[in-house]
Structures are given as C-alpha cells and as structure tokens.
CSV table of N, CA, C and O in Angstrom, one decimal:
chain,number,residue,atom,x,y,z
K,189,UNK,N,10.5,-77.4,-11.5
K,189,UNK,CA,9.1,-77.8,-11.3
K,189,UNK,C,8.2,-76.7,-11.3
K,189,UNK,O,7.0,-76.8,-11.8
K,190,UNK,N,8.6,-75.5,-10.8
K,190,UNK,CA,7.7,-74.1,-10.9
K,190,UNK,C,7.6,-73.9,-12.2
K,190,UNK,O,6.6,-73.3,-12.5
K,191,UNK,N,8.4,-74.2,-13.2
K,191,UNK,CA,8.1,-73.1,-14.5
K,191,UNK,C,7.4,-74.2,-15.1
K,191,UNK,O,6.9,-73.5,-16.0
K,192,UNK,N,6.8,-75.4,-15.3
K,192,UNK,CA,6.0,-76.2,-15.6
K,192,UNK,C,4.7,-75.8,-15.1
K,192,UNK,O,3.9,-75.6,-16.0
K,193,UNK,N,4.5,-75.6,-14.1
K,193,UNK,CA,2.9,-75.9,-13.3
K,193,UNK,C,2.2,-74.2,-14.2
K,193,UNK,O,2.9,-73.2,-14.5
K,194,UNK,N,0.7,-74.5,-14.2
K,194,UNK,CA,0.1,-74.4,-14.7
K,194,UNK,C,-0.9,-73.5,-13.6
K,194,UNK,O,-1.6,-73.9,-12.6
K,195,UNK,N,-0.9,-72.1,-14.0
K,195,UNK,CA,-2.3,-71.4,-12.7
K,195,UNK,C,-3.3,-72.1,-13.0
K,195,UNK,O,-3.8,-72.4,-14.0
K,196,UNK,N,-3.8,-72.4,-11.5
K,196,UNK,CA,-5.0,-73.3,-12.0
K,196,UNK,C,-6.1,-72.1,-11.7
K,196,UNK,O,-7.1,-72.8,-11.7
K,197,UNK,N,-6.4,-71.2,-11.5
K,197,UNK,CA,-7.4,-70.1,-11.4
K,197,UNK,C,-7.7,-69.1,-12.6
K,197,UNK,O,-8.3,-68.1,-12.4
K,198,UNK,N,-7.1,-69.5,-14.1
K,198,UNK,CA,-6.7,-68.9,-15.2
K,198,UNK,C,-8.5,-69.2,-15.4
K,198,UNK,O,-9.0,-70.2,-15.0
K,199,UNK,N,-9.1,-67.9,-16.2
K,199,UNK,CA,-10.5,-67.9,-16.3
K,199,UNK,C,-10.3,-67.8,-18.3
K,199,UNK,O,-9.3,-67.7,-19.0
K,200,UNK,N,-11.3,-67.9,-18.4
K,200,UNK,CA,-11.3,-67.8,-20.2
K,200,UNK,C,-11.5,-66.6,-20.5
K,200,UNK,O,-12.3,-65.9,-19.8
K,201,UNK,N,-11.0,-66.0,-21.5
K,201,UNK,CA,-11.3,-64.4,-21.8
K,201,UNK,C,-12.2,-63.3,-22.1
K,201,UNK,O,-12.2,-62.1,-22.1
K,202,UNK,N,-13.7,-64.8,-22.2
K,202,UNK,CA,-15.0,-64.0,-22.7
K,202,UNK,C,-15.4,-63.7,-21.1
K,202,UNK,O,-15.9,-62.6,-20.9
K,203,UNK,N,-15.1,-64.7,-19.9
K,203,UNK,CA,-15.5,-64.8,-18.1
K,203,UNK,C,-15.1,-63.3,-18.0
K,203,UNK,O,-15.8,-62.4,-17.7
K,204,UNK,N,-13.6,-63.4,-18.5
K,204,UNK,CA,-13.1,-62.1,-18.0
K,204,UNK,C,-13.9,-60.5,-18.6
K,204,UNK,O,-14.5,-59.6,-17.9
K,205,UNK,N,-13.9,-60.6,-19.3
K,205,UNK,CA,-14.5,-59.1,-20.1
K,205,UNK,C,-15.8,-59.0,-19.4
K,205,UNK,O,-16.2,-58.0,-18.8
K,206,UNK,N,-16.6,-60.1,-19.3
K,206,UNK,CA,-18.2,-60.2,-18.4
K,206,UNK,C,-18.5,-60.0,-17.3
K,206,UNK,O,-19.6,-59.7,-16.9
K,207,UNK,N,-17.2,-60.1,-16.3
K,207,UNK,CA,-16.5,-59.9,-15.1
K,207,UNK,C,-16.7,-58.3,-14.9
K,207,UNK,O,-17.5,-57.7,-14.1
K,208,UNK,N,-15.8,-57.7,-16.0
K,208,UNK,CA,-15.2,-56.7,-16.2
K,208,UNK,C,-16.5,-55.2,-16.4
K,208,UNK,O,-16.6,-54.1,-15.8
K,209,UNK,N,-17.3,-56.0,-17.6
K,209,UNK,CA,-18.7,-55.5,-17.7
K,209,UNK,C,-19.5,-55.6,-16.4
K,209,UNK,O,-19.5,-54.4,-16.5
K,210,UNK,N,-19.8,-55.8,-15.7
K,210,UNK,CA,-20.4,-56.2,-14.6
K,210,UNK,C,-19.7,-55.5,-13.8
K,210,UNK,O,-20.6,-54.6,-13.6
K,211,UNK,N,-19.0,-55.2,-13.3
K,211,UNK,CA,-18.0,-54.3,-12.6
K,211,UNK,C,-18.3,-53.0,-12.8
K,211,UNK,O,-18.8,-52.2,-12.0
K,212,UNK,N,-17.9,-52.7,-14.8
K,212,UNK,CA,-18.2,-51.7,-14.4
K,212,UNK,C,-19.8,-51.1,-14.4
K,212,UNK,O,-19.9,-49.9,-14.0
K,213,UNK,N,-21.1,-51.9,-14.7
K,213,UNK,CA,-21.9,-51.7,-14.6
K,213,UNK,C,-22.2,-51.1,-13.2
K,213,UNK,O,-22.7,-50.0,-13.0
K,214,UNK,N,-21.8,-52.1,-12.1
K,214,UNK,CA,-21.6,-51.7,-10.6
K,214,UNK,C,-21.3,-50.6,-10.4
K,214,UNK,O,-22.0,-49.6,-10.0
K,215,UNK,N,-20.4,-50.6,-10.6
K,215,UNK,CA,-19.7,-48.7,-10.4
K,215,UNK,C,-20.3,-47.3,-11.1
K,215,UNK,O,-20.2,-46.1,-10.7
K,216,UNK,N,-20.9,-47.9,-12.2
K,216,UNK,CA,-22.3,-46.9,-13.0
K,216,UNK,C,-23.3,-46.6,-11.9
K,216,UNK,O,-23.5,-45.4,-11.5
K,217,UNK,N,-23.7,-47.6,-11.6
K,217,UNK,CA,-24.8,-47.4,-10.9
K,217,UNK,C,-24.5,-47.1,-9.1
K,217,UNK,O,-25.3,-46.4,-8.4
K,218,UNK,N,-23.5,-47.6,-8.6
K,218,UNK,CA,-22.8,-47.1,-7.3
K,218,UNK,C,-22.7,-45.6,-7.6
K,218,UNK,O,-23.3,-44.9,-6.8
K,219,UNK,N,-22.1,-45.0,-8.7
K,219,UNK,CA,-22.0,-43.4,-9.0
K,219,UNK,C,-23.4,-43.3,-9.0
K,219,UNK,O,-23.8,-42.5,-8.1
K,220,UNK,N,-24.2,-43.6,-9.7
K,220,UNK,CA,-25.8,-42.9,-9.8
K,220,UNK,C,-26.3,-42.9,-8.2
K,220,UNK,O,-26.6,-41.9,-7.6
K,221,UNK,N,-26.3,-43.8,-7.7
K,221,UNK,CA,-26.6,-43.9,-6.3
K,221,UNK,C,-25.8,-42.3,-5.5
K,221,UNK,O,-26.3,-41.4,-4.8
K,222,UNK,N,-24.6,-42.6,-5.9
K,222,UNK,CA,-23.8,-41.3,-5.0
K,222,UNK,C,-24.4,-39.9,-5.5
K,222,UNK,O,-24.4,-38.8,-4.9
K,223,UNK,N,-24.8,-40.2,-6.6
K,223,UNK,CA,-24.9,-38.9,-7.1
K,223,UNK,C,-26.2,-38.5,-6.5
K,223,UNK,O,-26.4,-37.4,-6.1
K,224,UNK,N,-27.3,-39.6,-6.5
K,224,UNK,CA,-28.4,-38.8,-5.9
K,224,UNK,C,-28.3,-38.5,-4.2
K,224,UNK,O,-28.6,-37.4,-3.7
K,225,UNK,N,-28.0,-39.4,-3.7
K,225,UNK,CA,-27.5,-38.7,-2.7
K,225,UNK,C,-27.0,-38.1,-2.2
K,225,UNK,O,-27.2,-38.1,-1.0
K,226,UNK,N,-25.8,-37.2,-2.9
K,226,UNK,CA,-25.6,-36.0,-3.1
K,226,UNK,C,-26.3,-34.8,-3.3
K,226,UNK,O,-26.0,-33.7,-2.8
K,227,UNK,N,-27.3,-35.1,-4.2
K,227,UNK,CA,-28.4,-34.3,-4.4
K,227,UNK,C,-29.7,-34.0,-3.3
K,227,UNK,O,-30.5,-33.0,-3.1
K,228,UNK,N,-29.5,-35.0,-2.7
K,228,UNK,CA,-30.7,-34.9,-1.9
K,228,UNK,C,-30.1,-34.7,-0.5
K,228,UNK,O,-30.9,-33.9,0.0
K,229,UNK,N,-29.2,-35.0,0.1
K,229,UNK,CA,-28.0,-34.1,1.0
K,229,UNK,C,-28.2,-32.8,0.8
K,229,UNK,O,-28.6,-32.1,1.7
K,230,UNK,N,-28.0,-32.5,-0.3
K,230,UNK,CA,-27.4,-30.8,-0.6
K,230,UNK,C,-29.2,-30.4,-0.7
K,230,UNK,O,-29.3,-29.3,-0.2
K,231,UNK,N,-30.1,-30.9,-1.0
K,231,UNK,CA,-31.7,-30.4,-1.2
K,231,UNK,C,-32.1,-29.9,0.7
K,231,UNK,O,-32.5,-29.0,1.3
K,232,UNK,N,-31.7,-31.3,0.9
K,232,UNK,CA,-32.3,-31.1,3.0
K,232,UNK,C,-31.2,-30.0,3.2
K,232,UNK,O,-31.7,-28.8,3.3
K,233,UNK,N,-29.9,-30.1,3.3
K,233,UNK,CA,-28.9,-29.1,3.5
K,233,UNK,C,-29.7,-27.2,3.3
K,233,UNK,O,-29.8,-26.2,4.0
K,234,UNK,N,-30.1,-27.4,2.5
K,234,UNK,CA,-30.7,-26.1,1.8
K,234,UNK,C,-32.0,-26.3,2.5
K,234,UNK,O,-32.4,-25.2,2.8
K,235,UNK,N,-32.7,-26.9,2.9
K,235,UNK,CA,-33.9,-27.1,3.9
K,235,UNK,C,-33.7,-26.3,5.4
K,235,UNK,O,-34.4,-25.5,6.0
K,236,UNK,N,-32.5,-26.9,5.7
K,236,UNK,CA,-32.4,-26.6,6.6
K,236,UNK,C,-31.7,-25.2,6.9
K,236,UNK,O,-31.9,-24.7,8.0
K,237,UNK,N,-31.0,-24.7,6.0
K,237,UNK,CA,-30.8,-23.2,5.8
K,237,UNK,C,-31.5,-22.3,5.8
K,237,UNK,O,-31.3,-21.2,6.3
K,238,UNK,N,-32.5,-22.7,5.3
K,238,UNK,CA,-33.9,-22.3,4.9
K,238,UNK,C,-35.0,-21.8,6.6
K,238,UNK,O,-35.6,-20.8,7.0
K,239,UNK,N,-34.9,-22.9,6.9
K,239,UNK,CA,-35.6,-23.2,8.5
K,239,UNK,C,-34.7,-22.0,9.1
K,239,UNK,O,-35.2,-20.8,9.3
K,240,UNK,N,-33.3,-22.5,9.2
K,240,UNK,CA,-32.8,-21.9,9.6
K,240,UNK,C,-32.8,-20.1,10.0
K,240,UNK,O,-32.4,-19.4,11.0
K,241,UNK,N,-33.2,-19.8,9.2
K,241,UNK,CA,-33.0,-18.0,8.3
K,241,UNK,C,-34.6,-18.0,9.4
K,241,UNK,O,-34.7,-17.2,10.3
K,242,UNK,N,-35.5,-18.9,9.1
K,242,UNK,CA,-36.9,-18.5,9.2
K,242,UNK,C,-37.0,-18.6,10.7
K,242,UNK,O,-38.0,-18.3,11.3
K,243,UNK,N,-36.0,-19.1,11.2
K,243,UNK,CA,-36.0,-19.7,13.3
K,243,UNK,C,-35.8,-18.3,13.4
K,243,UNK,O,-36.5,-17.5,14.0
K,244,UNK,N,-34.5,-18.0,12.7
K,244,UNK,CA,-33.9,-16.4,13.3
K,244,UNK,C,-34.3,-15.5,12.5
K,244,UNK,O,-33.4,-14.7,12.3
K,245,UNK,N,-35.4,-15.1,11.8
K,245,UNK,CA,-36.4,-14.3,11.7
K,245,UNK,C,-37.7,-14.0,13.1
K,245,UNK,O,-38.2,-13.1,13.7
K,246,UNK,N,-37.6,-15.6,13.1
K,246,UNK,CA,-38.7,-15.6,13.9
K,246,UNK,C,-38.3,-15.2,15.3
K,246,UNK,O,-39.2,-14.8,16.0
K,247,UNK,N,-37.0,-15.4,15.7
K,247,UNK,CA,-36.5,-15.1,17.2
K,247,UNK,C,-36.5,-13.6,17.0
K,247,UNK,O,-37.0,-13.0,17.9
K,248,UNK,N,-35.9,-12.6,15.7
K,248,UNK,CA,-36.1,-11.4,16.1
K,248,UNK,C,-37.5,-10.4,16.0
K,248,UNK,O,-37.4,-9.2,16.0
K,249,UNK,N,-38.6,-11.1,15.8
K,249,UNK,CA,-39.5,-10.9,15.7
K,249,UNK,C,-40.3,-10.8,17.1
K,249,UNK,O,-41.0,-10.0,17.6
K,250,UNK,N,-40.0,-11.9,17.5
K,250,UNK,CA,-40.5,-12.6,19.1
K,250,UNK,C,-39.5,-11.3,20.0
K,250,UNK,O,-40.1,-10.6,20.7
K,251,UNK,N,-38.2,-11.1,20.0
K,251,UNK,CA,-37.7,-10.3,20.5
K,251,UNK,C,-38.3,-8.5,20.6
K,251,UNK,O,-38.3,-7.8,21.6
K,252,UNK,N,-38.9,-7.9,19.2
K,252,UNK,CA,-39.2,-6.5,18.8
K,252,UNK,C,-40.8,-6.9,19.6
K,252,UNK,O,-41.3,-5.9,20.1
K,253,UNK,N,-41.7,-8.3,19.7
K,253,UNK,CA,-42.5,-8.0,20.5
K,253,UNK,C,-42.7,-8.4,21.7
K,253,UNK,O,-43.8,-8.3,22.4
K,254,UNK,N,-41.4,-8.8,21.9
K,254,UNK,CA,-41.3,-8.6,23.9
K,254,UNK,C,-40.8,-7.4,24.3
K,254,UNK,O,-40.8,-7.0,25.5
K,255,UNK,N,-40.2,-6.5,23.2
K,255,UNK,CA,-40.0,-5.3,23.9
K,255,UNK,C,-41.4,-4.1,23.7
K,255,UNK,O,-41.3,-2.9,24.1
K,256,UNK,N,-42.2,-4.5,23.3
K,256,UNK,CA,-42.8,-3.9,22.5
K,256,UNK,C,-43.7,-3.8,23.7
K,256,UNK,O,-43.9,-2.6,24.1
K,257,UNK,N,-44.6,-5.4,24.5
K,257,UNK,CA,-45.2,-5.9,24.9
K,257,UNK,C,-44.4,-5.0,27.1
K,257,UNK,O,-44.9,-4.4,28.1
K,258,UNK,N,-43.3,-5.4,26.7
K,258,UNK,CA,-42.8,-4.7,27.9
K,258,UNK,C,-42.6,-2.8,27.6
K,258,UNK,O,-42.2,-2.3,28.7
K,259,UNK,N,-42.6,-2.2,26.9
K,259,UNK,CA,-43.2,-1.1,26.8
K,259,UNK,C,-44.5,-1.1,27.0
K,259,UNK,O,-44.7,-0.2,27.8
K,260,UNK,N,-45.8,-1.7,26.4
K,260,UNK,CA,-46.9,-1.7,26.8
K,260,UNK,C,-47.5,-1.9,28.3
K,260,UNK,O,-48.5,-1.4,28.7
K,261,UNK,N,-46.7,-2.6,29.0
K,261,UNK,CA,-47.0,-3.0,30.4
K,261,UNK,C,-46.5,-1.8,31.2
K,261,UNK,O,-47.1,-1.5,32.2
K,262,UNK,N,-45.3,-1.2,30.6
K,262,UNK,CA,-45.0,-0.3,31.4
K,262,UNK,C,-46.1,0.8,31.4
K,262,UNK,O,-46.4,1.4,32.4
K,263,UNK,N,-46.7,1.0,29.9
K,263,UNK,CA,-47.1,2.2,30.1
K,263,UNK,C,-48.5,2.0,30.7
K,263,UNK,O,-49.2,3.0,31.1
K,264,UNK,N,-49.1,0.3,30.9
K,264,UNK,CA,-50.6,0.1,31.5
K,264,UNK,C,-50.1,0.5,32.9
K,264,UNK,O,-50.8,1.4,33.5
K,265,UNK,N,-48.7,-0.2,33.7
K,265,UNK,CA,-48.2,0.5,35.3
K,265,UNK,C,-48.9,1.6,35.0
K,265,UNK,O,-50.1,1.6,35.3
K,266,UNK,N,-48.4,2.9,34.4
K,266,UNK,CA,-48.0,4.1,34.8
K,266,UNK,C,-49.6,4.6,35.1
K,266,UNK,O,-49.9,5.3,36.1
K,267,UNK,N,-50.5,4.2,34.2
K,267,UNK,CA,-52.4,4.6,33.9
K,267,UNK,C,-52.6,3.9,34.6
K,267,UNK,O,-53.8,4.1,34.6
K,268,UNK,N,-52.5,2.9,35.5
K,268,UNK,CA,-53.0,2.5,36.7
K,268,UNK,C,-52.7,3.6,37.7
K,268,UNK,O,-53.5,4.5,38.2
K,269,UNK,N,-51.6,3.5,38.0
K,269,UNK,CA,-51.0,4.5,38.6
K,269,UNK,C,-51.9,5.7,39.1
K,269,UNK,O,-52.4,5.9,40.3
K,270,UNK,N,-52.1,6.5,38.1
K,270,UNK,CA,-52.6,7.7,37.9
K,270,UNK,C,-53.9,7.6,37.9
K,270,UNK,O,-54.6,8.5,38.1
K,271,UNK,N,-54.4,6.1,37.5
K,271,UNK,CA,-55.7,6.4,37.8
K,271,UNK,C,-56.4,6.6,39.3
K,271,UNK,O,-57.3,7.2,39.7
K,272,UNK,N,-55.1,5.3,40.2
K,272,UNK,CA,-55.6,5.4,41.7
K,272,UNK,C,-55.1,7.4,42.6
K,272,UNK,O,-55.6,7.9,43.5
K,273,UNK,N,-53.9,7.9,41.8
K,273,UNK,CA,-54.1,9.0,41.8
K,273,UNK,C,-55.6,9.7,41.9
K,273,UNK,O,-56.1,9.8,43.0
K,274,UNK,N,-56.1,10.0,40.8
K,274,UNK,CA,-57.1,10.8,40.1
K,274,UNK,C,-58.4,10.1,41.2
K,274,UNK,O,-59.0,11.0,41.7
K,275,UNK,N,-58.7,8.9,41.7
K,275,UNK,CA,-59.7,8.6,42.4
K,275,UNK,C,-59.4,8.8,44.0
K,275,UNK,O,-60.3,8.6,44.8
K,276,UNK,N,-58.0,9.0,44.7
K,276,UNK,CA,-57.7,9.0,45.7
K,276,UNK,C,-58.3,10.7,45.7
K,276,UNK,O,-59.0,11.1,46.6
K,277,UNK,N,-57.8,11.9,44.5
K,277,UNK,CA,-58.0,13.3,44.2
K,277,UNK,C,-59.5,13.5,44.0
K,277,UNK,O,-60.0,14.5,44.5
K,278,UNK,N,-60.2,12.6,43.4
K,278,UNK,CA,-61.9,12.5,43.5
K,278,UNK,C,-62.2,13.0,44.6
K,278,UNK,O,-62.6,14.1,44.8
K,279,UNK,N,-62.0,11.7,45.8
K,279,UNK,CA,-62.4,11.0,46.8
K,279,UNK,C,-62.6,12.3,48.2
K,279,UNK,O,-63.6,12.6,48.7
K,280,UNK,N,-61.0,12.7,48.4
K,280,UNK,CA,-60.9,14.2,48.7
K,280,UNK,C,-61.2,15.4,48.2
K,280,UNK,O,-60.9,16.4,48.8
K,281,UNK,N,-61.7,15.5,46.8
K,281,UNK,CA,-62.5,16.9,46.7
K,281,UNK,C,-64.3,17.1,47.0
K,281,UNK,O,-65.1,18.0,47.3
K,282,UNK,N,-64.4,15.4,46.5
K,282,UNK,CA,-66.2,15.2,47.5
K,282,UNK,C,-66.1,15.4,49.0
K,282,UNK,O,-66.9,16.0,49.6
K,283,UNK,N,-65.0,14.9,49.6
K,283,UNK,CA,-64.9,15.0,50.8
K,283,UNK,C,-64.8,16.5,51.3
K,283,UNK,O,-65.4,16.9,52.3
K,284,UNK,N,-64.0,17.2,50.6
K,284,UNK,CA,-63.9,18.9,50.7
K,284,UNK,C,-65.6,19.5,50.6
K,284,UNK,O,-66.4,20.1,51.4
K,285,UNK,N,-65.7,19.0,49.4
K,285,UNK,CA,-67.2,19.6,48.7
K,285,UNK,C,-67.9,19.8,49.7
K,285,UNK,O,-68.4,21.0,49.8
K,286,UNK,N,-68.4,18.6,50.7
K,286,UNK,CA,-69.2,17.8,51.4
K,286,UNK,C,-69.4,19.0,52.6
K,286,UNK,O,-70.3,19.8,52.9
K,287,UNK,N,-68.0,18.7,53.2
K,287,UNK,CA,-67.3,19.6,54.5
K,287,UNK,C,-67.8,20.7,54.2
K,287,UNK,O,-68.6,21.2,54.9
K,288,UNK,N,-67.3,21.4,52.9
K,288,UNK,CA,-67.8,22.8,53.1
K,288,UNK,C,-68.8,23.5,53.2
K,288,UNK,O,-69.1,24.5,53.8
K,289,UNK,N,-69.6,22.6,51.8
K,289,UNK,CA,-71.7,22.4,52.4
K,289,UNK,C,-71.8,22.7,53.4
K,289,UNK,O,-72.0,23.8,53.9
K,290,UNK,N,-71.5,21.1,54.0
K,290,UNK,CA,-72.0,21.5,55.1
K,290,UNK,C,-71.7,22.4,56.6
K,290,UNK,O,-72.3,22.3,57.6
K,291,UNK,N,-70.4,23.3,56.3
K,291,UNK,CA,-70.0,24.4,57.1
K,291,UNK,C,-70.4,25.5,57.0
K,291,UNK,O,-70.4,26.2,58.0
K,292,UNK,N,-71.1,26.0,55.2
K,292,UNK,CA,-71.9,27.1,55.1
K,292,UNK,C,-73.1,26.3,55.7
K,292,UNK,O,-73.2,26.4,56.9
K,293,UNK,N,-73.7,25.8,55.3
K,293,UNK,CA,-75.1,25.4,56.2
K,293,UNK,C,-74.8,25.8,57.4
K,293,UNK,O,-75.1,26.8,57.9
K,294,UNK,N,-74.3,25.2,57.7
K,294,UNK,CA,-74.2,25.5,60.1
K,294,UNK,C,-74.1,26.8,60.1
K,294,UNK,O,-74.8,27.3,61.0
K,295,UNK,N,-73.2,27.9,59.2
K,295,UNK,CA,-72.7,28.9,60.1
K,295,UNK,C,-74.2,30.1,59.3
K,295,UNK,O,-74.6,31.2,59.8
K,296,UNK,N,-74.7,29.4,57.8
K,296,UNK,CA,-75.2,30.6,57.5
K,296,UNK,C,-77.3,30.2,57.9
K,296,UNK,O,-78.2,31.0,57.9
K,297,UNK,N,-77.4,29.1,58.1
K,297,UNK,CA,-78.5,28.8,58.0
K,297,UNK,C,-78.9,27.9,59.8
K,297,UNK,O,-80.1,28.0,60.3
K,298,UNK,N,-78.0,27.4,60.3
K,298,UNK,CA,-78.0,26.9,61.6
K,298,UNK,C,-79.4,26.1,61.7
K,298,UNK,O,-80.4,26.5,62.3
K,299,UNK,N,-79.2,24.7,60.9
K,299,UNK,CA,-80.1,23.8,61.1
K,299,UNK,C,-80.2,23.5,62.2
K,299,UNK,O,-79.1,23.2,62.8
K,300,UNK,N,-81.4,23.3,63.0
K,300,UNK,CA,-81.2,22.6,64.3
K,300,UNK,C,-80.9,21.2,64.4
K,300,UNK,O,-80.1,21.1,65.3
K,301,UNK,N,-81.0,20.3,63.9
K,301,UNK,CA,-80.9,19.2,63.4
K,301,UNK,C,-79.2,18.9,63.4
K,301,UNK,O,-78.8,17.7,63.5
K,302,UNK,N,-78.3,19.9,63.3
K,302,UNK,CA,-77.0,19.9,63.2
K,302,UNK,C,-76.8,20.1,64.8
K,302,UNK,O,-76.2,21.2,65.1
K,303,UNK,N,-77.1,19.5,65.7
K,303,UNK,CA,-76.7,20.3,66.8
K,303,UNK,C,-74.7,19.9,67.4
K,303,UNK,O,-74.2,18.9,67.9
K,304,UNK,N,-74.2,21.0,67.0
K,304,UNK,CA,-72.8,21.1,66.9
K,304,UNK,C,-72.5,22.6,68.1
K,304,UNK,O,-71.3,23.0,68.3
C-alpha cells in the first residue's frame, strides 16, 4: 500500500525554481543588509575610538593644568606671605622712624609740649 501512494505535497518544477529564486533573492539582500551593518558598526566603532583618543587627550591636558594651576596657587601662598611680611616690616620701621623723631626732638630741642 506504501509504494502506491502518491506525496501529496509534490509542487510543479517551475513553483520550485521561483521558490528557489526568491530565496535566493532573500539571502542577496539579507547579505546587503549584513553588510551595511557591518559597515556602519565598524564606522561608530571608529567614532568611538576616535572620542575615545580625544577623552584621554583631554584628561591629560586637564591633568598638566591642575598641576600647573596648583603650582600657581602655591606660588600666589608664598607672595601673600611675604607680602604680610614686607607690611608687618613697614609698619615697624614707621614705628622706629617715628620713636626716634621723636626722641631726638625731646632730648635735642625739649618741646614743652612733650612734657615727659
């Protein structure tokens, strides 16, 4: 009884080849598809290498002027510094100046007015 029956799903030969065309048309264009996206993967890929290089340019850049910037602060400390020096050294040579004015006055001229 099996070797009698008949596939009943047997297609005609021109279905099949049209089938077959169509398939591989599919797969033409499934590859064009892959291929651009491939392409455009590997384009952002390279974008992002790109960024990349330019982040860490830019971190060592940011780095040469925080040291740069903390060198400058140090050296504004130091000239503050020295400046309250230099006005504390003012402050006491008017003060000297003053004093000793007015010690030659008393001893060489004896204003009355100074009464000491």
């Amino acid at each position: 009884m099996s070797a009698s029956r008949k596939p009943r799903n047997r297609r005609k030969p021109s279905s099949a080849a049209d089938d077959a065309r169509s398939v591989t048309k599919s797969l033409f264009r499934t590859q064009a598809l892959l291929q651009q996206e491939l392409e455009r993967v590997s384009h952002v890929s390279n974008a992002i290498n790109e960024d990349g290089n330019m982040l860490s340019k830019t971190k060592s850049h940011q780095h040469e002027m925080n040291d740069t910037t903390k060198g400058a602060n140090t050296a504004l400390r130091n000239l503050k510094i020295q400046q309250q020096k230099e006005k504390i050294v003012l402050i006491l040579s008017f003060a000297f100046f003053f004093a000793t004015a007015l010690f030659v006055l008393w001893t060489r001229v004896r204003i009355p007015f100074l009464l000491w």
